[in-house]
Coordinates of C-alpha atoms in Angstrom, one line a residue:
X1 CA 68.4 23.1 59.4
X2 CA 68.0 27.0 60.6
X3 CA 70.0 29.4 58.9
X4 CA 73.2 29.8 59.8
X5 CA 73.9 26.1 61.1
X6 CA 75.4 24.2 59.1
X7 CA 74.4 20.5 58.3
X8 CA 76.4 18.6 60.1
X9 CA 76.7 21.0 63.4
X10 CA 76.4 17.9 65.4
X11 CA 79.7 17.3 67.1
X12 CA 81.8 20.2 65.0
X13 CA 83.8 22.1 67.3
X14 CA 82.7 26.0 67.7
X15 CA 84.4 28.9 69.3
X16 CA 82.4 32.3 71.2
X17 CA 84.4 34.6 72.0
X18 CA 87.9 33.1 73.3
X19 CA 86.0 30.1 74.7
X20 CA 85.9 26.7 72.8
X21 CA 83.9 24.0 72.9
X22 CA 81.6 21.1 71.0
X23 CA 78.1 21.1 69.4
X24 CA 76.3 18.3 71.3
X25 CA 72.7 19.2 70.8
X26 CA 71.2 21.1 67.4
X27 CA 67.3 22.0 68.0
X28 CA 64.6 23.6 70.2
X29 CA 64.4 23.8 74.0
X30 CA 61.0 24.2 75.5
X31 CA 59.3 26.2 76.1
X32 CA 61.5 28.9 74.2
X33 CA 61.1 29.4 70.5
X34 CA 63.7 29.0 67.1
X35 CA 67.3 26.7 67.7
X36 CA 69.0 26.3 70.1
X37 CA 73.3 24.8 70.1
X38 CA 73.9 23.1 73.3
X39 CA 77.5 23.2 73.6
X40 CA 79.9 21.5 75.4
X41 CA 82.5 23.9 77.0
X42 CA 86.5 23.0 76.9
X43 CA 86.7 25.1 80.2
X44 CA 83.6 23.7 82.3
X45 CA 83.6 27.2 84.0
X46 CA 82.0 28.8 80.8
X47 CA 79.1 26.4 81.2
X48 CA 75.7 26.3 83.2
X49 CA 75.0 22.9 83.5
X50 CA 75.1 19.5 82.5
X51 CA 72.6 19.5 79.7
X52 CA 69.6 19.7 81.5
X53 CA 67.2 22.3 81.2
X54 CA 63.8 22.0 83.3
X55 CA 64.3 18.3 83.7
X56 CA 64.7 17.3 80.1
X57 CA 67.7 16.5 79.3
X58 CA 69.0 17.5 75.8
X59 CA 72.9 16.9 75.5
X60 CA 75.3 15.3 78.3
X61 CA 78.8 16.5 79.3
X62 CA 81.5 15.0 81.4
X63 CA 81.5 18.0 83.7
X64 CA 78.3 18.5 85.9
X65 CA 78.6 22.1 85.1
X66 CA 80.3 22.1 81.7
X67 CA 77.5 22.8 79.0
X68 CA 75.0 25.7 78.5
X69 CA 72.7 26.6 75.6
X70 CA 73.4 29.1 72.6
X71 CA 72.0 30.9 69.7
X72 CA 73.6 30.1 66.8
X73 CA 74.5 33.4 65.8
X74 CA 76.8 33.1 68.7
X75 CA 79.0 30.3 67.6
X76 CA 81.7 30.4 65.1
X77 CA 82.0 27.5 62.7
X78 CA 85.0 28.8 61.7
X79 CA 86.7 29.0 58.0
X80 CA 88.1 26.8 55.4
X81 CA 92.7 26.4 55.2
X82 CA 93.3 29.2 52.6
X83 CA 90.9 31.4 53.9
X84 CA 92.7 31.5 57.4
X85 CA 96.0 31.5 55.6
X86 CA 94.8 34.3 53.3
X87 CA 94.3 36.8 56.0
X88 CA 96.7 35.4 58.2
X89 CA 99.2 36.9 55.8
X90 CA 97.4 39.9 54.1
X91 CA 96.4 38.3 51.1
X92 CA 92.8 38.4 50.8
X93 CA 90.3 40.0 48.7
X94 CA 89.2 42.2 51.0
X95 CA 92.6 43.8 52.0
X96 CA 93.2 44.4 48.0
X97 CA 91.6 47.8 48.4
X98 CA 94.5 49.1 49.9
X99 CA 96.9 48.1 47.2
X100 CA 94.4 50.0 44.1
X101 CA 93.3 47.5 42.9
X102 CA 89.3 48.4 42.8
X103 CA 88.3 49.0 38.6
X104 CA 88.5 52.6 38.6
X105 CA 91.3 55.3 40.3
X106 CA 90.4 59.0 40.8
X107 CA 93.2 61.4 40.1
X108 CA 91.8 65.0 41.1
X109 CA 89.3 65.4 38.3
X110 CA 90.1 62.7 36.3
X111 CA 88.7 58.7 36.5
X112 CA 91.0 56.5 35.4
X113 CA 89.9 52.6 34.4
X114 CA 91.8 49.8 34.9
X115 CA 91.1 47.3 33.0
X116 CA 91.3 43.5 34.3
X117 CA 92.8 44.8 37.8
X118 CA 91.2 42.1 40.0
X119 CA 92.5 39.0 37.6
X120 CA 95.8 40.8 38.2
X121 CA 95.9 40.9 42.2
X122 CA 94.3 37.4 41.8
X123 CA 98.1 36.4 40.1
X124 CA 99.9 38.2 42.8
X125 CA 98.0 37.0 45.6
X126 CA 98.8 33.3 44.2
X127 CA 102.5 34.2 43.5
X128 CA 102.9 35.0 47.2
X129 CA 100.7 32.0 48.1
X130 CA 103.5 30.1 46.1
X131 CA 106.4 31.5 47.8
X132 CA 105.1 30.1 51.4
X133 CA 107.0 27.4 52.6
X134 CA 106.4 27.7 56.8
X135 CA 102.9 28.6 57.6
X136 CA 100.9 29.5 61.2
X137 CA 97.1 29.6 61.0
X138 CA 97.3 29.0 64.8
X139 CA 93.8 30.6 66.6
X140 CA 92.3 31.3 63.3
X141 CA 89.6 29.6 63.7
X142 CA 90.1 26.8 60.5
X143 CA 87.4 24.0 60.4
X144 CA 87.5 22.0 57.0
X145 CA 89.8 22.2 54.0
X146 CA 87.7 24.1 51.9
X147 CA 86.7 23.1 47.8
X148 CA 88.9 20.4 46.4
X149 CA 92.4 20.6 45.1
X150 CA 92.3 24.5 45.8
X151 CA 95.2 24.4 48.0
X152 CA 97.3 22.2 46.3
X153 CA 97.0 24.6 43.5
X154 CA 97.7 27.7 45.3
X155 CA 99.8 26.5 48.0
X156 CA 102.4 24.0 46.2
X157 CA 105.3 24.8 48.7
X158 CA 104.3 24.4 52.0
X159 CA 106.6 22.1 54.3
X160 CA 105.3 23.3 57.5
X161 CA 102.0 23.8 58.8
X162 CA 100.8 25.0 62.6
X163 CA 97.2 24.3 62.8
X164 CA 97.0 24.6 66.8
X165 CA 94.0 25.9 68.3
X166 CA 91.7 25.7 65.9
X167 CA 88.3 24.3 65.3
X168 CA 89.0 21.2 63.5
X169 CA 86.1 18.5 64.4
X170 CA 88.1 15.1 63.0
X171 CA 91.3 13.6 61.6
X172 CA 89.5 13.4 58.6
X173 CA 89.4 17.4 57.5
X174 CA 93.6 17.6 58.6
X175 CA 93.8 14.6 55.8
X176 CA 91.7 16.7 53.5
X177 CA 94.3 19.5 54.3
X178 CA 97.5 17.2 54.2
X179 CA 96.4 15.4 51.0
X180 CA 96.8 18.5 49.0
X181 CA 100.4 19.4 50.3
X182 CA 103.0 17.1 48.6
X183 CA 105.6 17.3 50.5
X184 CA 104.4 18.5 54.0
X185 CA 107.4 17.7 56.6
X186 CA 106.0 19.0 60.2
X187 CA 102.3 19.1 61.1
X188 CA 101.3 21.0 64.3
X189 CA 97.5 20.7 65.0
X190 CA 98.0 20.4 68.9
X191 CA 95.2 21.8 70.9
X192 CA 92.4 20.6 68.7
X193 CA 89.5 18.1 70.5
X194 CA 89.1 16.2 67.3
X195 CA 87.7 12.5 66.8
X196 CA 89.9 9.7 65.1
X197 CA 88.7 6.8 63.0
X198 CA 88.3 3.4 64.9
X199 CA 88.8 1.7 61.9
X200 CA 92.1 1.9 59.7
X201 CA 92.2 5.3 58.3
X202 CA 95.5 4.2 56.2
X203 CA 95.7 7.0 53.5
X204 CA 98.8 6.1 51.1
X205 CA 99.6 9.6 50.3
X206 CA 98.2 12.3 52.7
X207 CA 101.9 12.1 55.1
X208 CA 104.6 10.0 52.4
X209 CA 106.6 12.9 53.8
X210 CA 105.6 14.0 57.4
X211 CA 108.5 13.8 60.0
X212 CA 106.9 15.8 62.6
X213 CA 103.9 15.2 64.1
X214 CA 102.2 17.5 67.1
X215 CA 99.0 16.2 68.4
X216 CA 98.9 17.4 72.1
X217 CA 96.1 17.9 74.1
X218 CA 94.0 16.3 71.0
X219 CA 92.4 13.6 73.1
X220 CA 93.5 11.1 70.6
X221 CA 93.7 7.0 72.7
X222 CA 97.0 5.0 71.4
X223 CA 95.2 2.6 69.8
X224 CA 94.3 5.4 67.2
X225 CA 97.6 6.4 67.4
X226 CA 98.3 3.4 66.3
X227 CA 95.6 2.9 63.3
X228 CA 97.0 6.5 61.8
X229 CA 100.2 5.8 62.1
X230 CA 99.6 3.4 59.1
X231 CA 99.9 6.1 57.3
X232 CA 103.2 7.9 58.5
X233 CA 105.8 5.7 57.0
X234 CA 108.6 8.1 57.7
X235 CA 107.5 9.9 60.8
X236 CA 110.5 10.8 63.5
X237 CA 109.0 12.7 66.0
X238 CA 105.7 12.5 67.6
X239 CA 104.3 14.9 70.4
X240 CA 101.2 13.6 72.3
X241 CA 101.3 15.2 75.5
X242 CA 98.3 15.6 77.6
X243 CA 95.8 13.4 75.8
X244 CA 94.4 10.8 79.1
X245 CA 97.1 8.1 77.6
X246 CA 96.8 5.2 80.0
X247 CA 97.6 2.2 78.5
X248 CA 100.1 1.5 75.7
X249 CA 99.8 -1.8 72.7
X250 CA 103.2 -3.2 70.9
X251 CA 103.0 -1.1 67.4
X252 CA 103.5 -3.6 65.0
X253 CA 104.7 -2.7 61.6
X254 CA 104.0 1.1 62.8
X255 CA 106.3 3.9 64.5
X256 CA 109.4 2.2 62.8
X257 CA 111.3 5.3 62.0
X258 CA 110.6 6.7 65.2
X259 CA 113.2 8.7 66.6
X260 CA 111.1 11.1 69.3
X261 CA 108.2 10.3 71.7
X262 CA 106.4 12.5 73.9
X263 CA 104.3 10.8 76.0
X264 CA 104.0 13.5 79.2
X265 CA 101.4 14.5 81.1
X266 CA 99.5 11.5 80.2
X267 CA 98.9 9.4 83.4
X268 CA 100.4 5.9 82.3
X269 CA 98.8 2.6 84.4
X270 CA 102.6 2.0 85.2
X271 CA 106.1 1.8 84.6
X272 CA 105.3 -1.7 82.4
X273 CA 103.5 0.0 79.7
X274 CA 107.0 1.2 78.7
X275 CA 108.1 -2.3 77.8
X276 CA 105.3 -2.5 75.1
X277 CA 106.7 0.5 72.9
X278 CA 110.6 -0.7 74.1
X279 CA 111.1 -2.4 70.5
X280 CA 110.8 1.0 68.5
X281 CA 114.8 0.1 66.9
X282 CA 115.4 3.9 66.3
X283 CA 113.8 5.4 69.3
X284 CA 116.3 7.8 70.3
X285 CA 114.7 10.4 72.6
X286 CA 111.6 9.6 75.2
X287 CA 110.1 11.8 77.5
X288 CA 108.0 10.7 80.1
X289 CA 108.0 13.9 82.4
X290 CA 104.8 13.8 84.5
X291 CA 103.6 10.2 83.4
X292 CA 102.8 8.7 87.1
X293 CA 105.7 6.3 86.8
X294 CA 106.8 5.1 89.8
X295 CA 109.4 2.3 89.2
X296 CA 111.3 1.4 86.0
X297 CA 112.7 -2.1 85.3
X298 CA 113.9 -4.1 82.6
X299 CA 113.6 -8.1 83.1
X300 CA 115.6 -9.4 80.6
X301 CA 119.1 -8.7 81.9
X302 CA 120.9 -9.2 84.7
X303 CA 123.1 -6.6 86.9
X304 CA 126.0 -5.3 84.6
X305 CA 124.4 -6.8 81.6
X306 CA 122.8 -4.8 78.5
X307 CA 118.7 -4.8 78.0
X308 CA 117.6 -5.7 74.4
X309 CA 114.6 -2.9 75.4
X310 CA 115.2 0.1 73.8
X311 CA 118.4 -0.4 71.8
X312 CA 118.9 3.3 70.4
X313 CA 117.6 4.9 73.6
X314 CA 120.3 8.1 73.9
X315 CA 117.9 10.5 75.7
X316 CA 115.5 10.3 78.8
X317 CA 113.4 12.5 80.6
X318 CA 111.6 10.5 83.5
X319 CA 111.3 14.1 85.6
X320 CA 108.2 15.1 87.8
X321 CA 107.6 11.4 88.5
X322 CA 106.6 9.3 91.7
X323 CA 110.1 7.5 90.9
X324 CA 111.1 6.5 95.0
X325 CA 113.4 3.4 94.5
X326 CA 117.4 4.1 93.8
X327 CA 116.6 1.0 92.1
X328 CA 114.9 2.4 89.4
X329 CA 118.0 4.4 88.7
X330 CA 119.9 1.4 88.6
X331 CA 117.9 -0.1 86.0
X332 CA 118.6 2.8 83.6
X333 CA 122.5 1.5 83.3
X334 CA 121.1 -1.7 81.9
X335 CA 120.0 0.8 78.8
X336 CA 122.9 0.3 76.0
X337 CA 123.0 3.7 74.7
X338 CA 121.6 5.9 77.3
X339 CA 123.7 9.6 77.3
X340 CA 121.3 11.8 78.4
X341 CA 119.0 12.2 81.5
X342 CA 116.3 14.2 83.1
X343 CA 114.8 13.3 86.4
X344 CA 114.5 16.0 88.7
X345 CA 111.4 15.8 91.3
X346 CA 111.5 12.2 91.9
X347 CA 110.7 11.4 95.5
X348 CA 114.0 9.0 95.3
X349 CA 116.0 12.7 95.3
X350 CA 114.7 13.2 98.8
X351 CA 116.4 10.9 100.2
X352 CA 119.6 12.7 100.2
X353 CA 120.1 16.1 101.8
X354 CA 123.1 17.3 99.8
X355 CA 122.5 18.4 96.0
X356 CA 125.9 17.1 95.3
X357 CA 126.2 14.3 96.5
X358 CA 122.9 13.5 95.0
X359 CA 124.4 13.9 91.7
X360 CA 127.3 11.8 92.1
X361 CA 125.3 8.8 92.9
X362 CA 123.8 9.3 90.0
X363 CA 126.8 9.8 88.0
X364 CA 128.4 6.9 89.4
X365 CA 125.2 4.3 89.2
X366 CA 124.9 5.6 85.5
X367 CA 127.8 4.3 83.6
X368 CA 127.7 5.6 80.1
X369 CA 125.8 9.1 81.0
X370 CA 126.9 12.4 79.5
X371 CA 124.7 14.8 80.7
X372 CA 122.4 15.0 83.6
X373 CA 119.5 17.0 84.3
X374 CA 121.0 19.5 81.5
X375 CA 124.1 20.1 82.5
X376 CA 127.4 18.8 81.1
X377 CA 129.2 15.8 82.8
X378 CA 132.9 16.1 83.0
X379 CA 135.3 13.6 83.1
X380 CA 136.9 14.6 85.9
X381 CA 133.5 15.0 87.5
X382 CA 132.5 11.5 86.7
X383 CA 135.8 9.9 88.1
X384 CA 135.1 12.2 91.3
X385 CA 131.7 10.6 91.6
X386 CA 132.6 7.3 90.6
X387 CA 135.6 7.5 94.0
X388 CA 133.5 9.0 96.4
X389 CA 130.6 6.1 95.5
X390 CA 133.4 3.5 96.2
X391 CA 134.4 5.1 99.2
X392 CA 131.3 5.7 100.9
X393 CA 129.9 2.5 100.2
X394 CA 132.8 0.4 100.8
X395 CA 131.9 -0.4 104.8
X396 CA 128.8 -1.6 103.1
X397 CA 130.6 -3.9 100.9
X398 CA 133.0 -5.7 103.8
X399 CA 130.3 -6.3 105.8
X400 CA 128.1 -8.0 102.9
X401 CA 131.4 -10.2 102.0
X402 CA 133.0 -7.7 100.2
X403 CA 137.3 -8.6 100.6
X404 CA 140.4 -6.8 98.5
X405 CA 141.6 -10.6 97.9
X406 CA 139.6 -11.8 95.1
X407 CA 139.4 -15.1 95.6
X408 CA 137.9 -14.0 99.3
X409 CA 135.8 -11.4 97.8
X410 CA 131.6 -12.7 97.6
X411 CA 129.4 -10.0 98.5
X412 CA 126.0 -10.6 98.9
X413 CA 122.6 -10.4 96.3
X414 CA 121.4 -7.9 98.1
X415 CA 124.6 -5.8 98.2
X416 CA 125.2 -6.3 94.5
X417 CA 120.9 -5.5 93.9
X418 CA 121.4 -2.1 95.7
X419 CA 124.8 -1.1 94.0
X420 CA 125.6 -2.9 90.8
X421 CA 128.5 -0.9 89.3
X422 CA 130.4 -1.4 92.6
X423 CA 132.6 -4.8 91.5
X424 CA 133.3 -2.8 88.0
X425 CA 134.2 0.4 90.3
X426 CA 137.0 -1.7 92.0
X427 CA 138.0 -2.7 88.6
X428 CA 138.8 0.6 87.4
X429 CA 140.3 2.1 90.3
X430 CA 140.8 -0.8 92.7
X431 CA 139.2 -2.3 96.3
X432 CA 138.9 0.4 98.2
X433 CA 141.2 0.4 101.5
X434 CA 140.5 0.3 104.8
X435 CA 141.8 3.8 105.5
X436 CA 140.2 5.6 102.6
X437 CA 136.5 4.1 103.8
X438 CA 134.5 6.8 104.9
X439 CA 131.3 6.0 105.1
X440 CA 129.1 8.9 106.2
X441 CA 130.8 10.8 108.9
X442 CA 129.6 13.9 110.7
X443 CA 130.7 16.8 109.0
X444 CA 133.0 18.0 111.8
X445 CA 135.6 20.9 110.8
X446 CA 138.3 18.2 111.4
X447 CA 136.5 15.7 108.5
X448 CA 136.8 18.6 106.2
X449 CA 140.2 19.1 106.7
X450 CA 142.6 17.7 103.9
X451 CA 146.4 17.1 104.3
X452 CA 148.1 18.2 101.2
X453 CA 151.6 17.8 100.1
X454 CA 152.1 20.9 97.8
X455 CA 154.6 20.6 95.1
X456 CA 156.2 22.7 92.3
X457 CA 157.4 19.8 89.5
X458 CA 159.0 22.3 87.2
X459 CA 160.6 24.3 90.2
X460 CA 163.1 22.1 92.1
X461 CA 164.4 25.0 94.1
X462 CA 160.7 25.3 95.6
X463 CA 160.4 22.7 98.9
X464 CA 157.2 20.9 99.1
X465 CA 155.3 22.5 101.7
X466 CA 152.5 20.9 103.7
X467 CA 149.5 22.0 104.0
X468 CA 145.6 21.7 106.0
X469 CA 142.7 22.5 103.9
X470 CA 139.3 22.5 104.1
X471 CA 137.7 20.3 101.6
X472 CA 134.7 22.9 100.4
X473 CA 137.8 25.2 99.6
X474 CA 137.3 26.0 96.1
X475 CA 139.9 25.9 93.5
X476 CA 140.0 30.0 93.2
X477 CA 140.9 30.5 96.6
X478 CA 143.6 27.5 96.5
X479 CA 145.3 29.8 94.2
X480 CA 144.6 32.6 95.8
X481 CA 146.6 31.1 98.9
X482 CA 149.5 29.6 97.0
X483 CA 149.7 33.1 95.3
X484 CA 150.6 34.6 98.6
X485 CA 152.9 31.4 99.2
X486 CA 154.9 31.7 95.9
X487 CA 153.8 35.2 95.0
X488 CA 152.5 34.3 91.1
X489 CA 149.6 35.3 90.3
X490 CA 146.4 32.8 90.7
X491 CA 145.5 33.5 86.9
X492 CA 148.7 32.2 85.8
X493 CA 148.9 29.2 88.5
X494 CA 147.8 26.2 86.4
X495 CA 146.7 23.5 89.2
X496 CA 146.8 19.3 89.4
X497 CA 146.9 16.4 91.9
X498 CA 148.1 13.0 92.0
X499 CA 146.0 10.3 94.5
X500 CA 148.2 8.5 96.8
X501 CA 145.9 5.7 96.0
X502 CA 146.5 6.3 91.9
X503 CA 150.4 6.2 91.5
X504 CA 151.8 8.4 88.2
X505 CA 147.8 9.6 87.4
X506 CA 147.7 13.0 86.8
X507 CA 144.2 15.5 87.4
X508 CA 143.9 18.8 86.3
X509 CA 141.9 21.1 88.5
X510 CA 140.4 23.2 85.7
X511 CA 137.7 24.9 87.7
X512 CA 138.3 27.4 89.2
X513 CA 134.5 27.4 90.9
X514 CA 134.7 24.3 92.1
X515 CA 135.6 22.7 95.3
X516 CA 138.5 19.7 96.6
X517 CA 135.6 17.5 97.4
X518 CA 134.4 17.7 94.1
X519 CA 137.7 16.5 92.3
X520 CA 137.5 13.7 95.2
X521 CA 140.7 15.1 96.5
X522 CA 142.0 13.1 100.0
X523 CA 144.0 13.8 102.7
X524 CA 147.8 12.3 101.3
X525 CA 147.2 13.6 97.9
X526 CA 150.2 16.1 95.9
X527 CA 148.4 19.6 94.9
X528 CA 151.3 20.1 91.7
X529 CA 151.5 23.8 90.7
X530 CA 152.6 24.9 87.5
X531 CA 153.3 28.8 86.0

């Protein structure tokens, strides 16, 4: 091998420059003299071609245009672990000078030896070495572990490692690394093109601790994920975003202790591959953002029934999906401990104009949900959703068989398929009656307007007063008006309503920022004021 390439440059990953990319080809190319690297560029835009040079081809690449030819005195190799963490924290030999620590000190005239100077830094530089317990060698260009044992013995109290961006070439050198490191807890090596073992690669020691795993954009399949994960027995989160993850297998005896999976940007077949990972008994967060998904189901249970599938589920990000079905979102109440959800840019949010209104179907379709797309769901946000659903689906509901008798009431499949919470809805806050259905009526001025009996319970000297009120009127300027009525102040008016429909339930409107409509507020309802 020429100078300077090292024996196994075939397939090792190299950077030049701030490009990155993989040794393919190691040799001549005619009719040019000395050795040649054929590389394989990350970014295809740094290459020339695809292999090829003057009709022979030497290496191939997936990209027409994503390989090119280099001297090896272009390429960087790269560096072994301590190396990289050496100068990533100003502890190498070479930045000793600085500290005095060469044999001999002048002092104006005067030389003055020190005597065993360099055995001395050598015991600093390992103290501090010691003392490291969260490391980042990210972009420092680390290849292989370097001699044997030397990091456990300089390194003994490292927990967390961020090897991201570097040149490692195969799963093999991070087990060389994480052999040495006894009780390593989160492992970041992201961002490195690296190849994994087809056969079991089970290493009893290497991860008895790791909890956190990071291997985006590593190109890793599952089935290796699967084979490695032999030797994770206590891993709870796993990142493996971007790595061309299309199909999913059952992990068997793997992945128990899972608590968080990152599957996005990986283009998954479809929306059944989830039901081969949906025995994972601790899984408790799963994101899925920009997976291709289009429809989610769950087979085993029936409308208002409990899936087996997923049984710790608490937190869901499906966002960025090709989700178009509102039938899809009623799968997800089927999920037993589902809290949490993310699914903004869904085609399924296009089919209603109004932001929130969106939100309240969701809210009400969604049983047990907490928090939606980030933000907080209150309680008297949920009920508000949960009686506007009823309301503007209860037309539907008489015409599919729907009746407030219940021995009358049958409503059809197909109604009960679209809206399966709407029987448990009319539980909790009854039928809805014919007066109160709304449907979907033009938003004409004289829709918006609510007839409110205004009361003052502590005040029995104060008449109720009557008033019209537009339904977008936010709580602010209600108090702003009944400030002018009664002359208090708004910020020491403390508002509430009782429903016509809900006899001795008391609300309390304690937004100011939001609207009537949003605390489902109807025309018949008592606005009570208190100060």
């Amino acid at each position: 091998m020429a100078a300077g390439v090292p024996p196994d440059a075939l397939g090792r990953r190299v950077s030049c420059g701030t490009d990155y990319g993989t040794v393919r080809y190691v040799g001549s190319v005619s009719p040019t003299a000395g050795i040649w690297l054929g590389v394989e560029w990350d970014d295809p835009q740094r290459g020339k071609h695809d292999g090829s040079y003057e009709g022979t081809q030497y290496f191939k690449c997936r990209h027409p245009k994503g390989g090119s030819f280099i001297r090896p005195n272009k390429a960087n190799f790269g560096v072994d672990f301590l190396t990289a963490v050496k100068d990533r924290y100003g502890l190498s030999e070479k930045q000793d000078v600085q500290y005095g620590t060469e044999d001999t000190v002048v002092f104006g005239t005067k030389t003055v030896e020190f005597v065993g100077m360099d055995s001395v830094a050598e015991q600093q530089r390992q103290v501090q070495l010691n003392k490291l317990v969260d490391i980042s060698v990210r972009e420092c260009a680390v290849s292989h572990a370097g001699q044997e044992e030397e990091i456990s013995r300089t390194c003994a109290n490292m927990r967390h490692i961020n090897l991201s961006k570097n040149l490692i070439s195969s799963w093999e050198t991070v087990i060389a690394i994480a052999s040495q490191i006894q009780n390593l807890e989160t492992l970041n090596v992201s961002e490195n093109k690296m190849r994994f073992s087809s056969t079991s690669t089970f290493t009893s020691s290497a991860f008895s601790n790791l909890k956190i795993l990071a291997l985006n954009q590593t190109e890793i399949t599952w089935t290796e994920v699967l084979l490695c994960a032999q030797g994770w027995p206590v891993l709870e989160e796993l990142y493996l975003s971007s790595n061309n993850i299309t199909v999913l297998e059952r992990p068997d005896n793997v992945l128990q202790t899972l608590k968080l999976l990152d599957l996005s940007d990986n283009q998954l077949l479809d929306g059944n591959q989830l039901h081969l990972i949906a025995q994972l008994p601790r899984l408790e967060q799963l994101i899925l953002r920009n997976t291709g998904i289009s429809s989610i189901h769950f087979p085993d249970a029936a409308f208002g029934c409990k899936t087996k599938m997923f049984p710790s589920l608490k937190r869901l990000a499906i966002n960025d999906n090709k989700i178009s079905q509102w039938s899809s979102i009623n799968e997800l109440d089927k999920l037993p401990s589902l809290r949490a959800l993310q699914c903004n840019n869904n085609p399924f949010m296009d089919t209603e104009k109004n932001p929130e209104t969106l939100i309240q179907l969701i809210i009400a379709k969604i049983s047990q949900l907490e928090v939606l797309n980030n933000c907080e769901i209150l309680p008297a946000e949920r009920r508000g959703a949960e009686l506007d659903y009823r309301k503007i689906f209860g037309k539907d509901w008489l015409e599919a068989g729907g009746h407030w008798n219940p021995e009358k009431n049958k409503p059809s499949e197909e109604f009960l398929a679209a809206h399966p919470r709407y029987p448990t809805l009319c539980l909790k806050y009854g039928a809805p009656e014919e007066g109160e259905l709304k449907g979907r009526q033009p938003l004409t001025l004289k829709n918006q307007l609510l007839t409110l009996t205004i009361k003052c319970p502590e005040k029995p000297e104060q008449k109720p007063v009557e008033k019209k009120l537009p339904e977008s009127m936010t709580i602010q300027k209600v108090k702003g008006l009944l400030y002018r009525l009664f002359k208090i102040p708004g910020s020491e008016l403390k508002l509430s309503y009782e429903s016509s429909k809900l006899e001795g339930k008391e609300v309390e409107l304690d937004n100011d920022l939001k609207s009537l409509q949003f605390y489902s507020i109807e025309s018949g309802d008592c606005v009570l004021v208190r100060w």
